[in-house]
Amino acid sequence: MKQPDIRSARLRRTFERCSNEGRSALVGYLTAGDPDIATSLELLQTLAGQVDILEIGMPFSDPMADGPVIQAASERALEAGTHIGDVFALTRRVRDAHPDLGIVLMGYANVPYAMGFDAFAEKAKACGADGVLMVDIPPEEGGICDDALAGQGLDRILLLSPTSPEERIRLVCENATGFIYYVSLTGITGADMGDMDDIRARVERIKSLGRLPVCVGFGIKTPEQAARVAAFADGVVVGSHFVSQIAHAANACEMRDCMSSSAEQMRRAVAAAT
Amino acid sequence: MSTSRPDVLHLQSDIAYSLPIGHMPDAGGHFGRFGGRFAAETLMRPLKEIEDAFFEAWNDPAFHAERLDLLKNYVGRATPLYHARRLSEENGGARIWLKREDLNHTGAHKINNTIGQGLLARRMGKKKVLAETGAGQHGVATATVAALFGMQCDIYMGREDVERQMPNVLRMRLLGANVIPVDSGTATLKDAVNEALRNWVASCEDTFYIFGTAAGPHPFPLMVRQFHTVIGQEARAQIIEQAGRLPDAVVACVGGGSNAMGMLHPFRDDEVRLVAVEAAGHGLDSGEHAASLAAGKPGILHGNLTYLLEDDEGQIQGTHSISAGLDYPGVGPELAFMLEEGRLQLDAATDDEALQALQLLTRTEGIIPALESSHALAAGLRIARDMNPDQIVVINLSGRGDKDMNTVFRHLGWMEDAS
Ligand SMILES: Cc1ncc(COP(=O)(O)O)c(C=O)c1O
């Protein structure tokens, strides 16, 4: 049976609202528990006030697809004693304060696998998440999690990359729900962006093959880059740039201020793009 | 188990080590519920390209001709199967034979695989190779092949391993490789794999990842197994020639599983006990070991579903072994499958048992084994003691001990800083 394109009503409304406003969605990423649970809550709430969709990272000991910035975030979170239960609790708090925000839990397969995907999906739903993105579960391996996520009405967000050939674009378009995350460079998070014309052509190809919104991320560090991507993508994902505000700030107060102002800049850039 | 591609591994050749081989994973690289390809999207195409190139090469007699020529004239194969009479006598019980992978060029079994993957990289037109290494044996074997084929070579190695395996680090540099210390996580083998994967993601257009053990995403577990089965195929023919029959037990140590799969796989359809020996470190009860099969549970890491040492929430745990090559929190997926299928007998040896076995072999036979191989030896000796002299145990001596001398001398109190 064909799955609905977007399971989460909240994600659907978010993309509709942005489209009605003639702009891309701004998607922000932070690792839960970074640099500690209390500060993380403040930072997530700050970012939640500025973005359309919040990606909440589940810290993992071996973040293979992440660059130094997000690796360090995972290490800080784990060192601060962040458990998966804390990730759900933080998500719940953000959800309560932001009823319309799209929320995606993002991470690696082993943490949800360890608790069992049924239990994981149930808890993710209960804490108010709309979708789940697991970097190391491609559609071919979806058998271990797809039913559990669908059973809770959670979207299964999948990635595409510059190395994805035509048949994989089709495979991902058939299996993803919610939105497609286009990785704009052949590398890990935080590296430099690829060629903009190339990214645009790829995104247009993906959109012509599927019906899902396409969000573009990896490497977007400046409002100018965000604006250029916003001109053709349904969503602009900013991760390492927001996470790096945490590493650079001297204290929690400064972190919050930096987060707020960099998110504000990104939001304006995305809103102004045409 | 699917046998969707039964023909590809049946290459006939006049060389003894291309016997027919079965036990294929399914098309997605699954051995039962284990294995698979749990990789980031960016790596899915490069992995498929390697898979296609591997199957295509495996069906090409010219590929095998070149591979087998190098194994013979460059690596020095076939390695001897040696009847260790004095060791057997000293130990008591079954007669012990040793498969001398320590006599390969570069000093361990690892080069069987790097020759195969290096040829594949060249065939695919790649100009650069990268690899992870723990003990440095795979790094040295990769750097050697890179020098032989004129390729650029980057080796990722945990900072802790760089310090405890300095002779191998220097050998890699001498061979022209760029050794990159890895500081993230626990700064050991698992972190070197993470860092190698990250760098491969960014360079996969022109770079081949020569993976060092029978783990990782499909096709690595299958491919690495195939390039190492020469070990067991030779041993099987040699024991029949020397003893007139098959052994009762075949024993190999397990880090990720490359020497174990290479040694055990060719005996899978025989009535022979297959014994895999994990590193028990300070003891399985101590929490300080690297025994993923004995003490771990199924999980997903480095591209495959397999047994892992992790906490209740799926965070990968630090491991301990006196031997850097066994200090890994996972294990090849096919070994996990064979264990659950009941085809594998699990054993473990502690740091101390490995050290004792190393000394016993050295004094009775004049052979200094690698610390990794000393784990197989320790368990093999124990198993042999419970048998009678009509019986035969074959132990895979996966490497020689030169690289470990500093560690051994320190533990014997002959050098400062005993740990
Ligand atoms: C001599 C030797 N034996 C065994 C191993 C363990 O690896 P594997 O389990 O892949 O054979 C190593 C790894 O470095 C090694 O150097």
XYZ file of C-alpha atoms and ligand atoms in Angstrom:
709
model
C 0.000 0.000 0.000
C 1.292 3.464 -0.870
C 2.144 5.472 2.233
C 0.950 9.051 2.589
C 3.683 11.495 1.532
C 3.701 13.318 4.829
C 2.374 11.442 7.836
C 2.725 14.241 10.338
C 0.010 16.864 10.006
C 2.335 19.330 11.693
C 5.116 18.884 9.116
C 2.564 19.158 6.316
C 1.156 22.393 7.736
C 4.673 23.757 8.241
C 5.615 23.308 4.589
C 2.201 24.647 3.472
C 2.558 27.707 5.649
C 6.055 28.449 4.349
C 4.926 27.904 0.792
C 1.989 30.285 1.299
C 4.398 32.850 2.645
C 6.515 32.331 -0.455
C 9.626 31.203 1.428
C 11.638 28.160 2.421
C 11.389 26.552 5.811
C 14.304 27.149 8.156
C 15.458 23.900 9.774
C 17.854 24.089 12.733
C 19.877 21.303 14.358
C 21.207 20.994 17.898
C 22.430 17.949 19.814
C 20.286 17.251 22.882
C 22.197 17.617 26.141
C 24.908 19.843 24.677
C 26.705 21.264 26.601
C 24.588 20.003 29.532
C 20.932 19.197 29.944
C 19.792 22.456 31.560
C 21.616 24.708 29.096
C 20.547 22.517 26.211
C 16.910 23.118 27.118
C 17.424 26.875 26.987
C 19.254 26.664 23.676
C 16.669 24.364 22.110
C 13.880 26.699 23.249
C 15.759 29.685 21.837
C 16.257 28.033 18.467
C 12.700 26.660 18.471
C 11.432 30.237 18.568
C 13.223 31.085 15.323
C 13.026 27.998 13.107
C 10.160 26.184 11.392
C 11.539 22.711 12.030
C 13.898 21.691 14.812
C 16.149 18.667 14.450
C 17.075 17.305 17.853
C 20.204 15.150 17.748
C 20.395 12.000 19.853
C 23.998 11.873 21.071
C 25.974 8.773 20.041
C 29.440 7.554 20.972
C 30.445 7.000 17.326
C 28.991 9.712 15.067
C 30.541 8.426 11.826
C 28.889 10.904 9.443
C 29.621 14.016 11.484
C 32.472 16.474 11.337
C 34.439 17.752 14.327
C 31.808 20.313 15.429
C 28.935 17.849 15.862
C 31.264 15.087 17.097
C 32.322 17.415 19.882
C 28.660 18.198 20.630
C 27.914 14.478 21.005
C 30.912 14.045 23.288
C 29.902 17.031 25.460
C 26.350 15.716 25.738
C 27.423 12.206 26.698
C 29.991 13.513 29.154
C 27.249 15.615 30.747
C 25.338 12.362 31.307
C 22.669 12.715 28.622
C 20.595 9.540 28.296
C 18.036 8.778 25.616
C 15.367 9.424 28.277
C 16.718 12.973 28.611
C 16.443 13.441 24.848
C 12.748 12.534 25.028
C 12.217 14.777 28.080
C 13.904 17.755 26.382
C 11.819 17.164 23.276
C 8.665 17.104 25.400
C 9.538 20.475 26.945
C 10.173 22.029 23.528
C 6.938 20.574 22.188
C 4.908 21.971 25.097
C 6.289 25.443 24.487
C 5.988 25.303 20.667
C 2.864 23.438 19.602
C 3.231 24.177 15.862
C 6.969 23.548 15.490
C 8.043 20.593 13.349
C 10.316 18.326 15.392
C 12.582 15.629 13.976
C 14.723 13.290 16.073
C 18.018 12.689 14.342
C 20.824 10.257 15.020
C 22.386 6.875 14.403
C 20.684 3.487 14.312
C 22.241 1.865 17.357
C 20.539 3.902 20.088
C 16.973 3.230 18.862
C 17.967 -0.345 17.966
C 19.172 -0.949 21.534
C 15.810 0.029 23.020
C 13.874 -1.659 20.213
C 12.278 0.339 17.386
C 8.740 -0.262 18.660
C 9.521 1.199 22.067
C 11.555 3.964 20.484
C 8.777 4.985 18.088
C 6.234 4.952 20.884
C 8.383 7.207 23.070
C 9.301 9.513 20.181
C 5.618 9.973 19.403
C 4.723 10.483 23.047
C 7.270 13.268 23.479
C 5.907 15.128 20.481
C 8.298 14.299 17.640
C 6.934 14.362 14.087
C 9.628 12.450 12.274
C 12.847 10.491 12.643
C 16.054 10.671 10.621
C 18.606 7.910 11.087
C 21.777 8.618 9.159
C 22.877 4.995 8.836
C 19.600 3.291 7.912
C 19.234 3.598 4.130
C 15.958 2.457 2.514
C 17.470 -1.002 1.836
C 17.728 -1.624 5.587
C 14.408 0.028 6.444
C 12.888 -3.339 7.341
C 14.169 -2.980 10.887
C 12.339 0.301 11.606
C 9.761 1.233 8.950
C 6.737 -0.511 10.461
C 7.440 0.808 13.932
C 7.669 4.401 12.683
C 4.639 4.098 10.407
C 2.666 2.522 13.251
C 3.123 5.699 15.272
C 2.520 8.010 12.310
C 6.115 9.242 12.455
C 7.738 10.389 9.249
C 10.805 8.492 8.050
C 13.049 11.168 6.622
C 15.698 9.903 4.205
C 18.829 11.440 2.781
C 20.067 11.889 -0.751
C 23.558 13.018 -1.702
C 25.551 14.170 -4.711
C 26.704 10.548 -5.152
C 23.146 9.147 -5.340
C 22.502 7.789 -8.848
C 19.124 8.027 -10.552
C 17.889 4.646 -9.295
C 18.661 5.582 -5.695
C 16.851 8.893 -6.071
C 13.805 6.894 -7.138
C 14.234 4.405 -4.293
C 14.488 7.184 -1.709
C 11.539 9.082 -3.197
C 9.448 5.914 -2.891
C 10.449 5.179 0.693
C 10.807 8.560 2.376
C 7.951 10.390 4.033
C 7.855 13.883 5.537
C 10.636 15.441 3.533
C 13.861 14.521 1.787
C 17.109 15.801 3.179
C 19.535 16.567 0.369
C 23.126 16.507 1.576
C 24.680 19.349 -0.373
C 28.231 18.055 -0.408
C 30.206 14.838 -0.690
C 31.481 14.871 2.851
C 30.566 15.014 6.494
C 28.634 17.669 8.416
C 30.381 20.995 8.742
C 32.530 20.780 5.595
C 32.400 23.416 2.859
C 29.396 23.669 0.573
C 29.465 22.252 -2.919
C 28.761 24.143 -6.142
C 25.419 25.973 -5.916
C 24.330 25.403 -9.533
C 25.003 21.712 -9.111
C 22.978 21.576 -5.901
C 20.117 23.402 -7.573
C 20.058 21.014 -10.545
C 20.075 18.011 -8.201
C 17.270 19.367 -6.041
C 15.160 20.069 -9.114
C 15.742 16.527 -10.358
C 14.674 15.079 -6.987
C 11.562 17.243 -6.926
C 10.630 16.120 -10.415
C 10.817 12.451 -9.367
C 8.968 12.658 -6.071
C 6.326 14.691 -4.356
C 8.050 15.422 -1.074
C 9.550 18.735 -0.003
C 13.339 18.787 -0.315
C 15.425 20.402 2.413
C 19.091 21.113 1.747
C 21.806 21.007 4.356
C 25.460 20.238 5.253
C 27.862 23.137 5.016
C 25.504 26.125 5.233
C 27.361 28.564 7.459
C 26.419 32.069 6.345
C 23.110 33.918 5.832
C 24.191 34.503 2.199
C 24.515 30.750 1.593
C 21.178 30.177 3.325
C 19.534 32.769 1.078
C 20.956 31.231 -2.079
C 19.731 27.759 -1.109
C 16.361 29.169 -0.033
C 15.851 30.416 -3.589
C 15.204 26.853 -4.802
C 14.863 24.464 -1.821
C 11.770 23.863 0.301
C 13.890 23.994 3.412
C 17.329 25.173 4.491
C 19.056 23.101 7.182
C 21.621 24.754 9.446
C 23.455 22.458 11.863
C 27.164 22.842 12.559
C 26.870 26.641 12.389
C 24.365 26.681 15.266
C 26.240 24.008 17.221
C 29.478 25.977 16.892
C 27.885 28.874 18.817
C 28.019 26.593 21.859
C 31.713 25.795 21.523
C 32.669 29.431 20.961
C 30.700 31.053 23.773
C 32.175 31.567 27.223
C 29.035 30.867 29.240
C 25.403 29.816 28.983
C 24.183 33.390 28.727
C 26.497 34.145 25.835
C 25.519 30.860 24.164
C 21.884 31.846 24.264
C 22.585 35.316 22.891
C 24.777 33.974 20.091
C 22.224 31.291 19.248
C 19.448 33.818 19.170
C 21.257 36.305 16.960
C 22.639 33.740 14.509
C 19.218 32.092 14.210
C 17.633 35.493 13.675
C 20.100 36.257 10.870
C 19.423 32.929 9.204
C 15.674 33.409 9.546
C 15.772 36.845 7.922
C 18.014 35.590 5.111
C 15.662 32.707 4.358
C 12.555 34.909 4.593
C 14.011 37.527 2.259
C 15.190 35.070 -0.387
C 13.261 34.839 -3.606
C 20.514 -18.182 3.304
C 20.220 -17.157 -0.302
C 22.433 -18.719 -2.885
C 21.525 -16.154 -5.493
C 25.030 -16.014 -6.926
C 26.329 -19.555 -6.517
C 28.464 -19.432 -9.639
C 30.714 -16.500 -8.883
C 32.853 -18.107 -6.239
C 33.421 -21.315 -8.133
C 36.346 -20.234 -10.187
C 38.396 -23.240 -11.126
C 42.095 -22.834 -11.303
C 45.104 -25.061 -11.212
C 46.124 -23.483 -7.938
C 44.885 -25.266 -4.855
C 43.439 -22.161 -3.262
C 40.543 -21.579 -5.596
C 38.341 -24.409 -4.439
C 34.563 -23.945 -4.712
C 33.145 -21.996 -1.807
C 29.553 -21.683 -0.682
C 27.839 -19.900 2.187
C 26.904 -16.717 0.411
C 25.098 -13.830 2.092
C 21.855 -12.606 0.495
C 21.985 -9.921 -2.193
C 22.056 -7.195 0.472
C 25.026 -8.758 2.256
C 23.026 -10.267 5.135
C 24.233 -13.398 6.888
C 20.923 -14.345 8.484
C 19.914 -11.297 10.514
C 23.495 -9.969 10.642
C 25.564 -7.910 8.234
C 23.922 -5.671 5.652
C 24.811 -2.172 4.566
C 23.959 0.340 7.292
C 25.787 3.234 5.695
C 25.240 6.920 5.114
C 23.639 7.688 1.733
C 26.853 9.216 0.389
C 28.597 5.835 0.742
C 25.860 3.704 -0.806
C 27.048 4.221 -4.387
C 30.785 3.758 -3.686
C 29.978 0.559 -1.785
C 27.849 -0.731 -4.653
C 30.662 0.091 -7.075
C 33.105 -1.945 -4.986
C 30.622 -4.807 -4.789
C 30.141 -4.842 -8.566
C 33.876 -4.573 -9.200
C 34.562 -7.401 -6.738
C 32.100 -9.839 -8.333
C 33.290 -8.915 -11.799
C 36.950 -9.406 -10.811
C 36.229 -12.644 -9.001
C 34.858 -14.081 -12.225
C 37.891 -12.991 -14.197
C 40.684 -15.590 -14.350
C 43.185 -12.819 -15.137
C 42.438 -11.169 -11.775
C 43.147 -14.412 -9.934
C 46.228 -15.125 -11.986
C 47.754 -11.816 -10.943
C 46.547 -12.136 -7.345
C 47.886 -15.658 -6.947
C 51.162 -14.740 -8.609
C 51.660 -11.938 -6.085
C 50.650 -14.181 -3.181
C 53.234 -16.713 -4.290
C 56.162 -14.612 -5.461
C 55.721 -11.436 -3.417
C 54.021 -12.556 -0.196
C 55.766 -15.931 -0.098
C 52.771 -18.252 -0.059
C 52.005 -21.041 0.526
C 52.860 -20.572 4.205
C 53.959 -23.753 5.999
C 51.731 -25.854 8.196
C 54.136 -26.832 10.942
C 53.807 -29.778 13.297
C 54.898 -28.310 16.638
C 56.164 -31.514 18.278
C 57.952 -30.040 21.272
C 55.056 -27.708 22.024
C 52.600 -30.625 21.736
C 54.699 -32.744 24.065
C 55.146 -29.975 26.627
C 51.431 -29.216 26.542
C 50.136 -32.804 26.522
C 47.038 -34.093 24.758
C 46.373 -33.600 21.070
C 49.060 -33.035 18.454
C 49.316 -29.383 17.473
C 49.951 -27.956 14.029
C 50.573 -24.248 13.436
C 49.548 -22.391 10.280
C 52.456 -20.016 9.788
C 50.821 -16.776 8.610
C 53.585 -15.049 10.589
C 55.932 -15.964 7.733
C 54.073 -13.845 5.189
C 55.742 -10.723 3.853
C 55.027 -7.894 6.369
C 54.580 -10.429 9.161
C 50.877 -11.229 9.328
C 47.890 -12.571 7.408
C 46.691 -9.034 6.662
C 48.530 -8.828 3.340
C 46.361 -11.551 1.734
C 43.517 -9.047 1.874
C 45.431 -5.896 0.951
C 46.822 -7.568 -2.177
C 43.262 -8.461 -3.211
C 41.728 -5.073 -2.434
C 44.750 -3.214 -3.818
C 44.365 -5.016 -7.141
C 40.670 -4.183 -7.091
C 41.423 -0.506 -6.385
C 43.815 -0.404 -9.317
C 41.286 -2.164 -11.535
C 38.713 0.494 -10.596
C 41.161 3.219 -11.581
C 41.592 4.626 -8.052
C 44.776 6.558 -7.440
C 44.590 6.662 -3.662
C 43.842 4.236 -0.874
C 42.975 4.799 2.746
C 42.655 2.416 5.674
C 42.196 2.173 9.411
C 44.593 0.216 11.559
C 44.767 -0.988 15.148
C 47.968 -2.928 15.748
C 49.388 -1.368 12.617
C 49.639 -4.699 10.767
C 46.818 -3.831 8.391
C 48.257 -0.335 8.020
C 51.669 -1.751 7.129
C 50.124 -4.266 4.710
C 48.114 -1.465 3.053
C 51.112 0.885 2.869
C 53.124 -1.966 1.358
C 50.598 -2.592 -1.382
C 50.286 1.163 -2.009
C 54.054 1.311 -2.505
C 53.931 -1.745 -4.764
C 51.175 -0.272 -6.952
C 52.368 3.344 -6.784
C 49.314 4.675 -4.960
C 48.968 7.442 -2.427
C 48.103 6.067 1.030
C 46.474 7.546 4.150
C 46.320 5.422 7.315
C 44.066 6.373 10.245
C 45.238 5.104 13.614
C 44.018 5.856 17.143
C 46.437 8.016 19.115
C 46.713 5.339 21.803
C 47.662 2.703 19.225
C 50.167 5.073 17.585
C 51.930 5.189 20.918
C 51.879 1.472 21.704
C 52.731 0.293 18.156
C 55.418 2.825 17.249
C 57.576 0.417 15.189
C 54.662 -0.130 12.802
C 53.960 3.606 12.596
C 57.541 4.180 11.522
C 57.397 1.318 9.007
C 54.282 2.863 7.426
C 56.038 6.227 7.156
C 59.076 4.580 5.602
C 56.758 2.946 3.067
C 55.538 6.394 2.080
C 52.166 6.357 3.838
C 50.701 9.291 5.658
C 49.804 8.154 9.207
C 47.026 10.259 10.731
C 46.572 9.918 14.512
C 42.932 9.937 15.645
C 42.079 11.655 18.931
C 38.297 11.342 18.950
C 36.376 8.952 21.225
C 38.612 6.341 22.828
C 41.478 6.997 20.358
C 41.674 3.307 19.370
C 40.622 1.130 16.429
C 36.888 1.925 16.426
C 37.653 5.635 16.283
C 40.168 5.065 13.488
C 37.374 3.339 11.532
C 35.056 6.323 12.164
C 37.683 8.744 10.943
C 38.560 6.627 7.895
C 34.854 6.459 6.992
C 34.484 10.237 7.368
C 37.419 10.849 5.101
C 36.272 8.276 2.584
C 32.877 10.022 2.388
C 34.715 13.146 1.253
C 37.108 11.426 -1.159
C 35.298 8.372 -2.548
C 35.489 9.587 -6.173
C 39.216 8.848 -6.444
C 39.940 6.850 -3.281
C 39.442 3.178 -2.379
C 38.879 2.247 1.265
C 40.930 -0.913 1.956
C 38.996 -2.232 4.934
C 41.114 -4.381 7.226
C 38.821 -7.017 8.644
C 35.802 -9.168 7.791
C 33.373 -6.582 9.163
C 31.989 -3.232 7.950
C 29.289 -2.724 5.328
C 28.656 -5.194 2.489
C 30.674 -6.229 0.475
C 33.605 -5.986 2.923
C 32.762 -8.988 5.149
C 32.370 -11.255 2.120
C 35.276 -9.803 0.153
C 37.746 -9.885 3.048
C 36.714 -13.462 3.811
C 37.310 -14.480 0.211
C 40.749 -12.893 0.055
C 41.758 -14.725 3.259
C 40.290 -18.184 2.602
C 43.648 -19.043 1.057
C 44.743 -19.612 4.683
C 42.242 -22.356 5.440
C 42.383 -23.844 1.958
C 46.114 -24.333 2.204
C 45.885 -25.604 5.780
C 43.199 -28.110 4.845
C 45.255 -29.538 1.977
C 48.449 -29.512 4.070
C 47.027 -31.352 7.080
C 45.567 -34.021 4.808
C 48.977 -34.377 3.175
C 50.931 -34.447 6.452
C 48.585 -36.274 8.826
C 46.432 -38.119 6.353
C 43.216 -36.665 7.688
C 41.284 -33.586 8.727
C 41.962 -32.028 12.140
C 39.574 -32.325 15.083
C 39.630 -28.632 15.824
C 40.756 -25.472 14.046
C 41.456 -22.410 16.196
C 41.829 -18.705 15.355
C 41.769 -15.424 17.270
C 39.092 -12.825 16.594
C 39.495 -9.087 16.423
C 37.141 -8.234 13.591
C 37.361 -11.730 12.161
C 39.576 -11.680 9.076
C 42.089 -14.350 10.030
C 39.326 -16.371 11.708
C 37.047 -16.347 8.646
C 40.006 -17.064 6.371
C 41.073 -20.038 8.477
C 37.698 -21.453 9.549
C 35.526 -20.923 6.487
C 37.132 -23.638 4.309
C 36.422 -26.194 7.092
C 32.779 -25.211 7.474
C 31.332 -28.203 5.700
C 33.709 -30.651 7.387
C 33.220 -32.436 10.688
C 35.716 -30.190 12.422
C 35.274 -28.043 15.520
C 35.676 -24.389 14.587
C 36.953 -22.334 17.520
C 37.011 -18.527 17.636
C 39.057 -16.994 20.444
C 38.258 -13.526 21.737
C 40.363 -11.274 23.936
C 39.303 -11.658 27.573
C 41.626 -8.826 28.682
C 41.675 -8.762 32.487
C 38.920 -11.439 32.501
C 35.383 -11.595 31.143
C 34.012 -10.626 34.577
C 36.275 -7.606 34.887
C 34.441 -5.548 32.293
C 37.845 -4.884 30.725
C 38.000 -7.076 27.647
C 37.137 -7.111 23.948
C 34.907 -10.212 23.794
C 32.004 -8.957 21.662
C 30.540 -12.375 20.927
C 30.828 -13.684 24.482
C 29.701 -10.569 26.320
C 28.035 -8.292 23.757
C 24.659 -8.090 22.102
C 23.442 -7.379 18.569
C 23.670 -3.767 17.429
C 24.585 -1.573 14.475
C 28.033 -0.040 14.042
C 30.390 0.654 11.160
C 27.894 -0.347 8.507
C 26.720 -3.720 9.752
C 24.480 -5.422 12.274
C 26.566 -7.618 14.541
C 27.513 -8.319 18.157
C 28.795 -5.206 19.928
C 30.086 -4.244 23.334
C 27.801 -1.427 24.372
C 25.920 -0.061 27.352
C 22.151 -0.494 27.921
C 21.384 2.480 25.683
C 23.484 1.464 22.693
C 26.521 3.662 23.387
C 29.627 1.763 22.284
C 31.954 0.882 25.128
C 35.693 1.161 25.424
C 37.489 -2.184 25.232
C 40.695 -3.567 26.646
C 43.162 -6.067 25.328
C 46.917 -6.358 25.636
C 46.884 -6.765 21.852
C 45.884 -3.692 19.864
C 44.636 -5.861 16.990
C 41.909 -7.446 19.129
C 40.914 -4.203 20.854
C 37.657 -3.670 18.951
C 34.063 -3.565 20.308
C 32.533 -5.395 17.335
C 33.032 -8.547 15.280
C 32.405 -9.644 11.702
C 28.720 -10.378 11.001
C 29.344 -13.845 9.585
C 30.958 -14.961 12.848
C 27.872 -13.683 14.690
C 25.754 -15.696 12.267
C 27.877 -18.845 12.639
C 27.688 -18.555 16.419
C 23.894 -18.314 16.464
C 23.723 -21.117 13.906
C 25.699 -23.292 16.325
C 28.593 -23.725 13.900
C 31.116 -21.781 15.969
C 32.628 -22.678 19.309
C 33.483 -19.610 21.329
C 36.525 -19.313 23.543
C 38.522 -16.516 25.133
C 42.023 -15.911 26.482
C 43.118 -13.263 28.977
C 46.116 -10.951 28.644
C 48.073 -13.179 31.028
C 47.162 -16.409 29.260
C 48.235 -14.896 25.937
C 51.558 -13.770 27.426
C 52.185 -17.245 28.848
C 51.341 -18.933 25.568
C 53.662 -16.563 23.734
C 56.532 -17.514 26.029
C 55.808 -21.230 25.847
C 55.835 -21.276 22.059
C 58.943 -19.124 21.951
C 60.864 -21.444 24.270
C 59.671 -24.767 22.890
C 59.732 -24.000 19.166
C 61.729 -20.812 18.671
C 58.742 -19.003 17.178
C 57.684 -15.630 18.603
C 54.008 -15.090 17.788
C 52.043 -11.825 17.717
C 50.049 -11.092 20.867
C 46.839 -11.444 18.826
C 47.847 -14.919 17.666
C 48.936 -15.792 21.212
C 45.256 -15.673 22.192
C 44.458 -18.403 19.645
C 47.472 -20.300 20.923
C 46.419 -20.081 24.582
C 42.934 -21.389 23.861
C 44.218 -23.985 21.387
C 46.635 -25.367 23.996
C 43.812 -25.622 26.525
C 41.585 -27.451 24.039
C 44.421 -29.788 23.052
C 45.056 -30.730 26.698
C 41.528 -32.175 26.910
C 42.162 -34.389 23.882
C 44.269 -37.471 23.295
C 47.418 -37.806 21.150
C 45.454 -39.327 18.237
C 43.696 -36.057 17.852
C 44.808 -32.983 15.937
C 44.427 -29.279 16.643
C 45.378 -26.697 14.005
C 46.039 -23.189 15.317
C 46.306 -20.139 13.091
C 49.437 -18.183 13.909
C 48.135 -15.002 12.301
C 51.274 -12.919 12.807
C 54.733 -12.636 14.277
C 55.579 -10.898 17.511
C 58.223 -8.359 16.520
C 55.816 -5.423 16.801
C 54.860 -6.490 20.332
C 58.286 -6.809 21.892
C 58.092 -3.546 23.840
C 54.727 -4.522 25.317
C 55.971 -8.002 26.223
C 59.220 -6.766 27.792
C 57.294 -4.268 29.880
C 54.925 -6.946 31.135
C 57.854 -9.198 31.982
C 59.375 -6.355 33.979
C 62.421 -6.137 31.705
C 61.634 -2.525 30.848
C 60.387 0.400 32.924
C 56.767 1.472 33.038
C 55.226 -1.994 33.548
C 51.460 -1.671 33.208
C 48.589 -10.655 13.761
C 47.164 -10.293 13.875
N 46.263 -11.248 14.131
C 44.958 -10.972 14.271
C 44.477 -9.690 14.162
C 43.016 -9.460 14.380
O 42.295 -9.121 13.243
P 41.301 -10.133 12.561
O 40.313 -10.566 13.573
O 40.671 -9.333 11.455
O 42.083 -11.268 12.036
C 45.369 -8.646 13.875
C 44.891 -7.265 13.727
O 45.587 -6.311 13.683
C 46.744 -8.950 13.737
O 47.643 -7.997 13.477
